[in-house]
PDB file of C-alpha atoms in Angstrom:
ATOM      1  CA  MET A   1       9.085  26.784 -86.064  1.00  0.00           C
ATOM      2  CA  LEU A   2      12.599  27.503 -84.035  1.00  0.00           C
ATOM      3  CA  HIS A   3      13.659  30.846 -83.844  1.00  0.00           C
ATOM      4  CA  ILE A   4      17.611  31.157 -83.741  1.00  0.00           C
ATOM      5  CA  PRO A   5      18.234  35.215 -83.214  1.00  0.00           C
ATOM      6  CA  ILE A   6      21.275  36.845 -85.424  1.00  0.00           C
ATOM      7  CA  ASN A   7      23.486  37.542 -82.781  1.00  0.00           C
ATOM      8  CA  GLU A   8      26.522  36.537 -81.200  1.00  0.00           C
ATOM      9  CA  GLN A   9      24.839  33.206 -79.816  1.00  0.00           C
ATOM     10  CA  GLY A  10      22.958  32.386 -82.925  1.00  0.00           C
ATOM     11  CA  TRP A  11      26.221  32.809 -84.993  1.00  0.00           C
ATOM     12  CA  GLY A  12      27.920  30.578 -82.611  1.00  0.00           C
ATOM     13  CA  LEU A  13      25.240  28.217 -83.107  1.00  0.00           C
ATOM     14  CA  PHE A  14      25.467  28.005 -86.812  1.00  0.00           C
ATOM     15  CA  THR A  15      29.380  27.939 -86.564  1.00  0.00           C
ATOM     16  CA  GLN A  16      28.961  24.961 -84.145  1.00  0.00           C
ATOM     17  CA  LEU A  17      26.892  23.157 -86.574  1.00  0.00           C
ATOM     18  CA  VAL A  18      28.860  23.869 -89.666  1.00  0.00           C
ATOM     19  CA  ARG A  19      31.995  22.923 -87.814  1.00  0.00           C
ATOM     20  CA  ASN A  20      29.954  19.513 -86.778  1.00  0.00           C
ATOM     21  CA  LEU A  21      28.809  18.607 -90.285  1.00  0.00           C
ATOM     22  CA  VAL A  22      32.683  19.389 -91.593  1.00  0.00           C
ATOM     23  CA  ARG A  23      33.753  16.910 -88.897  1.00  0.00           C
ATOM     24  CA  SER A  24      31.173  14.104 -89.683  1.00  0.00           C
ATOM     25  CA  GLU A  25      31.259  11.097 -91.969  1.00  0.00           C
ATOM     26  CA  VAL A  26      30.471  13.171 -94.673  1.00  0.00           C
ATOM     27  CA  GLY A  27      32.538  16.042 -93.727  1.00  0.00           C
ATOM     28  CA  GLY A  28      34.688  15.622 -96.769  1.00  0.00           C
ATOM     29  CA  LYS A  29      32.082  15.608 -99.552  1.00  0.00           C
ATOM     30  CA  ALA A  30      30.606  18.884 -97.959  1.00  0.00           C
ATOM     31  CA  VAL A  31      34.010  20.787 -98.016  1.00  0.00           C
ATOM     32  CA  ALA A  32      34.678  19.056-101.446  1.00  0.00           C
ATOM     33  CA  TRP A  33      31.089  20.381-103.000  1.00  0.00           C
ATOM     34  CA  PHE A  34      31.755  23.818-101.182  1.00  0.00           C
ATOM     35  CA  THR A  35      35.055  24.128-102.821  1.00  0.00           C
ATOM     36  CA  LEU A  36      33.984  23.240-106.062  1.00  0.00           C
ATOM     37  CA  LEU A  37      31.251  25.756-105.940  1.00  0.00           C
ATOM     38  CA  THR A  38      33.550  28.599-104.729  1.00  0.00           C
ATOM     39  CA  LEU A  39      35.845  27.621-107.700  1.00  0.00           C
ATOM     40  CA  LEU A  40      32.984  27.738-110.170  1.00  0.00           C
ATOM     41  CA  MET A  41      31.951  31.217-108.676  1.00  0.00           C
ATOM     42  CA  PHE A  42      35.398  32.437-109.392  1.00  0.00           C
ATOM     43  CA  GLY A  43      35.161  30.690-113.050  1.00  0.00           C
ATOM     44  CA  VAL A  44      31.770  32.400-113.550  1.00  0.00           C
ATOM     45  CA  ASN A  45      32.892  35.938-112.527  1.00  0.00           C
ATOM     46  CA  GLY A  46      36.039  35.438-114.552  1.00  0.00           C
ATOM     47  CA  LEU A  47      33.831  34.773-117.532  1.00  0.00           C
ATOM     48  CA  ASN A  48      31.677  37.609-116.757  1.00  0.00           C
ATOM     49  CA  VAL A  49      34.875  39.667-116.700  1.00  0.00           C
ATOM     50  CA  LEU A  50      35.993  38.274-119.852  1.00  0.00           C
ATOM     51  CA  ALA A  51      32.091  38.731-121.537  1.00  0.00           C
ATOM     52  CA  SER A  52      32.580  42.593-120.334  1.00  0.00           C
ATOM     53  CA  TYR A  53      35.647  42.936-122.575  1.00  0.00           C
ATOM     54  CA  VAL A  54      34.533  41.007-125.279  1.00  0.00           C
ATOM     55  CA  GLY A  55      31.645  43.226-125.427  1.00  0.00           C
ATOM     56  CA  ARG A  56      33.464  46.040-125.658  1.00  0.00           C
ATOM     57  CA  ASP A  57      35.326  44.845-128.721  1.00  0.00           C
ATOM     58  CA  PHE A  58      32.253  43.497-130.223  1.00  0.00           C
ATOM     59  CA  MET A  59      30.427  46.893-129.826  1.00  0.00           C
ATOM     60  CA  THR A  60      33.568  48.689-131.120  1.00  0.00           C
ATOM     61  CA  ALA A  61      33.683  46.316-134.265  1.00  0.00           C
ATOM     62  CA  ILE A  62      30.016  47.302-135.197  1.00  0.00           C
ATOM     63  CA  ALA A  63      30.943  51.336-134.316  1.00  0.00           C
ATOM     64  CA  ASP A  64      33.638  50.858-136.735  1.00  0.00           C
ATOM     65  CA  ARG A  65      31.881  48.671-139.359  1.00  0.00           C
ATOM     66  CA  ASP A  66      34.397  46.140-139.158  1.00  0.00           C
ATOM     67  CA  THR A  67      32.989  43.025-140.575  1.00  0.00           C
ATOM     68  CA  THR A  68      36.147  40.659-139.725  1.00  0.00           C
ATOM     69  CA  THR A  69      36.500  41.975-136.166  1.00  0.00           C
ATOM     70  CA  TYR A  70      32.596  42.072-135.593  1.00  0.00           C
ATOM     71  CA  LEU A  71      32.402  38.124-136.972  1.00  0.00           C
ATOM     72  CA  HIS A  72      35.568  37.087-134.855  1.00  0.00           C
ATOM     73  CA  GLU A  73      33.964  38.818-131.640  1.00  0.00           C
ATOM     74  CA  ALA A  74      30.738  37.417-132.154  1.00  0.00           C
ATOM     75  CA  ALA A  75      32.121  34.114-132.286  1.00  0.00           C
ATOM     76  CA  ILE A  76      34.284  34.620-129.134  1.00  0.00           C
ATOM     77  CA  TYR A  77      31.262  36.377-127.498  1.00  0.00           C
ATOM     78  CA  LEU A  78      29.179  33.015-128.395  1.00  0.00           C
ATOM     79  CA  GLY A  79      32.025  30.688-126.753  1.00  0.00           C
ATOM     80  CA  VAL A  80      32.025  32.967-123.501  1.00  0.00           C
ATOM     81  CA  PHE A  81      28.050  32.779-123.196  1.00  0.00           C
ATOM     82  CA  ALA A  82      28.271  29.121-123.921  1.00  0.00           C
ATOM     83  CA  ALA A  83      31.118  28.633-120.971  1.00  0.00           C
ATOM     84  CA  SER A  84      28.930  30.654-118.641  1.00  0.00           C
ATOM     85  CA  THR A  85      25.983  28.438-119.570  1.00  0.00           C
ATOM     86  CA  VAL A  86      28.039  25.363-118.536  1.00  0.00           C
ATOM     87  CA  VAL A  87      29.525  26.615-115.505  1.00  0.00           C
ATOM     88  CA  ALA A  88      25.970  28.173-114.170  1.00  0.00           C
ATOM     89  CA  VAL A  89      24.758  24.611-114.607  1.00  0.00           C
ATOM     90  CA  LEU A  90      27.604  23.256-112.840  1.00  0.00           C
ATOM     91  CA  ILE A  91      27.101  25.606-110.040  1.00  0.00           C
ATOM     92  CA  ARG A  92      23.742  24.840-109.559  1.00  0.00           C
ATOM     93  CA  TYR A  93      23.967  21.197-109.654  1.00  0.00           C
ATOM     94  CA  ALA A  94      26.795  21.457-107.015  1.00  0.00           C
ATOM     95  CA  GLU A  95      24.700  23.592-104.634  1.00  0.00           C
ATOM     96  CA  GLU A  96      22.074  21.212-104.711  1.00  0.00           C
ATOM     97  CA  SER A  97      24.132  18.488-104.261  1.00  0.00           C
ATOM     98  CA  LEU A  98      25.594  20.440-101.330  1.00  0.00           C
ATOM     99  CA  GLY A  99      22.286  21.123 -99.980  1.00  0.00           C
ATOM    100  CA  ILE A 100      21.094  17.522-100.244  1.00  0.00           C
ATOM    101  CA  LEU A 101      24.092  16.165 -98.250  1.00  0.00           C
ATOM    102  CA  TRP A 102      23.794  18.859 -95.535  1.00  0.00           C
ATOM    103  CA  ARG A 103      19.834  18.518 -95.231  1.00  0.00           C
ATOM    104  CA  GLN A 104      20.141  14.604 -94.822  1.00  0.00           C
ATOM    105  CA  TRP A 105      23.184  14.960 -92.184  1.00  0.00           C
ATOM    106  CA  MET A 106      21.491  17.426 -90.512  1.00  0.00           C
ATOM    107  CA  THR A 107      17.887  15.608 -90.601  1.00  0.00           C
ATOM    108  CA  ARG A 108      19.592  12.438 -89.247  1.00  0.00           C
ATOM    109  CA  ARG A 109      21.307  14.137 -86.523  1.00  0.00           C
ATOM    110  CA  PHE A 110      18.299  16.110 -85.313  1.00  0.00           C
ATOM    111  CA  VAL A 111      15.972  12.956 -85.335  1.00  0.00           C
ATOM    112  CA  GLU A 112      18.800  10.905 -83.469  1.00  0.00           C
ATOM    113  CA  LEU A 113      18.802  13.739 -81.033  1.00  0.00           C
ATOM    114  CA  TYR A 114      15.006  13.628 -80.722  1.00  0.00           C
ATOM    115  CA  LEU A 115      14.843  10.134 -80.518  1.00  0.00           C
ATOM    116  CA  GLN A 116      17.549   9.621 -77.996  1.00  0.00           C
ATOM    117  CA  TYR A 117      15.774  11.571 -75.156  1.00  0.00           C
ATOM    118  CA  PRO A 118      12.447  10.328 -74.752  1.00  0.00           C
ATOM    119  CA  THR A 119      10.589  13.580 -75.230  1.00  0.00           C
ATOM    120  CA  TYR A 120       7.866  11.780 -77.505  1.00  0.00           C
ATOM    121  CA  TYR A 121       6.695   9.888 -74.675  1.00  0.00           C
ATOM    122  CA  ARG A 122       6.100  13.379 -72.588  1.00  0.00           C
ATOM    123  CA  MET A 123       3.937  14.701 -75.220  1.00  0.00           C
ATOM    124  CA  ASN A 124       0.375  14.150 -74.729  1.00  0.00           C
ATOM    125  CA  ASP A 125      -2.247  13.832 -77.270  1.00  0.00           C
ATOM    126  CA  ALA A 126      -3.304  17.667 -76.262  1.00  0.00           C
ATOM    127  CA  VAL A 127      -0.186  19.423 -76.661  1.00  0.00           C
ATOM    128  CA  ILE A 128      -0.195  17.388 -80.013  1.00  0.00           C
ATOM    129  CA  ARG A 129      -3.352  18.266 -81.154  1.00  0.00           C
ATOM    130  CA  ASN A 130      -3.190  21.876 -79.819  1.00  0.00           C
ATOM    131  CA  SER A 131       0.358  22.727 -81.563  1.00  0.00           C
ATOM    132  CA  GLY A 132      -0.685  20.954 -84.687  1.00  0.00           C
ATOM    133  CA  MET A 133       2.577  18.737 -84.686  1.00  0.00           C
ATOM    134  CA  GLU A 134       1.358  15.187 -85.281  1.00  0.00           C
ATOM    135  CA  HIS A 135       4.487  14.076 -86.822  1.00  0.00           C
ATOM    136  CA  PRO A 136       7.165  15.817 -85.083  1.00  0.00           C
ATOM    137  CA  ASP A 137       9.823  13.779 -87.359  1.00  0.00           C
ATOM    138  CA  GLN A 138       8.134  15.268 -90.402  1.00  0.00           C
ATOM    139  CA  ARG A 139       8.471  18.794 -89.014  1.00  0.00           C
ATOM    140  CA  ILE A 140      11.947  18.352 -88.119  1.00  0.00           C
ATOM    141  CA  ALA A 141      12.514  17.301 -91.716  1.00  0.00           C
ATOM    142  CA  ASP A 142      10.645  20.677 -93.131  1.00  0.00           C
ATOM    143  CA  ASP A 143      12.411  22.906 -90.682  1.00  0.00           C
ATOM    144  CA  VAL A 144      15.773  21.517 -91.686  1.00  0.00           C
ATOM    145  CA  ARG A 145      14.876  21.892 -95.265  1.00  0.00           C
ATOM    146  CA  ASN A 146      14.094  25.323 -95.045  1.00  0.00           C
ATOM    147  CA  PHE A 147      17.251  26.118 -92.820  1.00  0.00           C
ATOM    148  CA  THR A 148      19.934  24.545 -94.948  1.00  0.00           C
ATOM    149  CA  THR A 149      17.957  25.677 -98.295  1.00  0.00           C
ATOM    150  CA  THR A 150      17.876  29.514 -96.977  1.00  0.00           C
ATOM    151  CA  THR A 151      21.269  29.153 -95.310  1.00  0.00           C
ATOM    152  CA  LEU A 152      22.929  28.064 -98.209  1.00  0.00           C
ATOM    153  CA  SER A 153      21.341  30.355-100.942  1.00  0.00           C
ATOM    154  CA  PHE A 154      22.170  33.319 -98.894  1.00  0.00           C
ATOM    155  CA  THR A 155      25.560  32.193 -98.252  1.00  0.00           C
ATOM    156  CA  LEU A 156      26.128  31.749-101.934  1.00  0.00           C
ATOM    157  CA  MET A 157      24.222  34.869-102.973  1.00  0.00           C
ATOM    158  CA  LEU A 158      26.700  36.867-100.715  1.00  0.00           C
ATOM    159  CA  MET A 159      29.858  35.137-101.705  1.00  0.00           C
ATOM    160  CA  ASN A 160      28.802  35.405-105.359  1.00  0.00           C
ATOM    161  CA  GLY A 161      28.199  39.090-104.816  1.00  0.00           C
ATOM    162  CA  LEU A 162      31.409  39.416-103.203  1.00  0.00           C
ATOM    163  CA  PHE A 163      33.434  38.000-105.993  1.00  0.00           C
ATOM    164  CA  THR A 164      31.587  40.079-108.305  1.00  0.00           C
ATOM    165  CA  ILE A 165      32.804  43.410-106.723  1.00  0.00           C
ATOM    166  CA  ILE A 166      36.166  42.074-106.708  1.00  0.00           C
ATOM    167  CA  ALA A 167      36.249  41.370-110.004  1.00  0.00           C
ATOM    168  CA  PHE A 168      34.583  44.227-111.311  1.00  0.00           C
ATOM    169  CA  SER A 169      36.831  46.456-109.245  1.00  0.00           C
ATOM    170  CA  GLY A 170      39.665  45.084-111.145  1.00  0.00           C
ATOM    171  CA  VAL A 171      38.110  45.958-114.378  1.00  0.00           C
ATOM    172  CA  LEU A 172      37.543  49.615-113.109  1.00  0.00           C
ATOM    173  CA  TRP A 173      41.077  49.740-111.765  1.00  0.00           C
ATOM    174  CA  ARG A 174      42.578  48.883-115.179  1.00  0.00           C
ATOM    175  CA  ILE A 175      40.413  51.432-116.735  1.00  0.00           C
ATOM    176  CA  SER A 176      41.316  54.159-114.512  1.00  0.00           C
ATOM    177  CA  PRO A 177      42.776  53.946-110.811  1.00  0.00           C
ATOM    178  CA  THR A 178      41.348  57.408-110.270  1.00  0.00           C
ATOM    179  CA  LEU A 179      37.691  56.573-111.295  1.00  0.00           C
ATOM    180  CA  PHE A 180      38.203  53.486-109.073  1.00  0.00           C
ATOM    181  CA  ILE A 181      38.844  55.784-105.996  1.00  0.00           C
ATOM    182  CA  VAL A 182      36.162  58.252-106.974  1.00  0.00           C
ATOM    183  CA  ALA A 183      33.734  55.492-107.420  1.00  0.00           C
TER     184      ALA A 183
END
């Protein structure tokens, strides 16, 4: 498998790859899916913040033995969880759709590059047997799938973590600016 180091050169190759995707015939769709994913992540983080406030009010109603407020907050809690579930499903769908789009584009591009230069003519049987690479096109497809899945998943986890930190930092600031600074 191709090993690209995580350094300035590797980052440059990655940004060039993303730039080529954005400028390609499927670039508009890719940008739209990524934008939708970003908006949905903002939405789910907003719902998480809302759930924290609703949870606070819900627990306060239980502690105060206030049945009316308890039932009201329970209904809101249920609605927030339902909305969060729908948004989480949409995030998964958008992530998979973007991943498939990126993987198809990248596989097609790499196979075209592989076939463009007659490398396959220079591969003799001994090289193929010793490397275990009987079907280079399949190997390209597998490596691209691994790369796109891992990269997209890592990027989205990083973004979601950043959005969560920002959202709950706002909650902490609202509770107490001093507590936010100390934390």
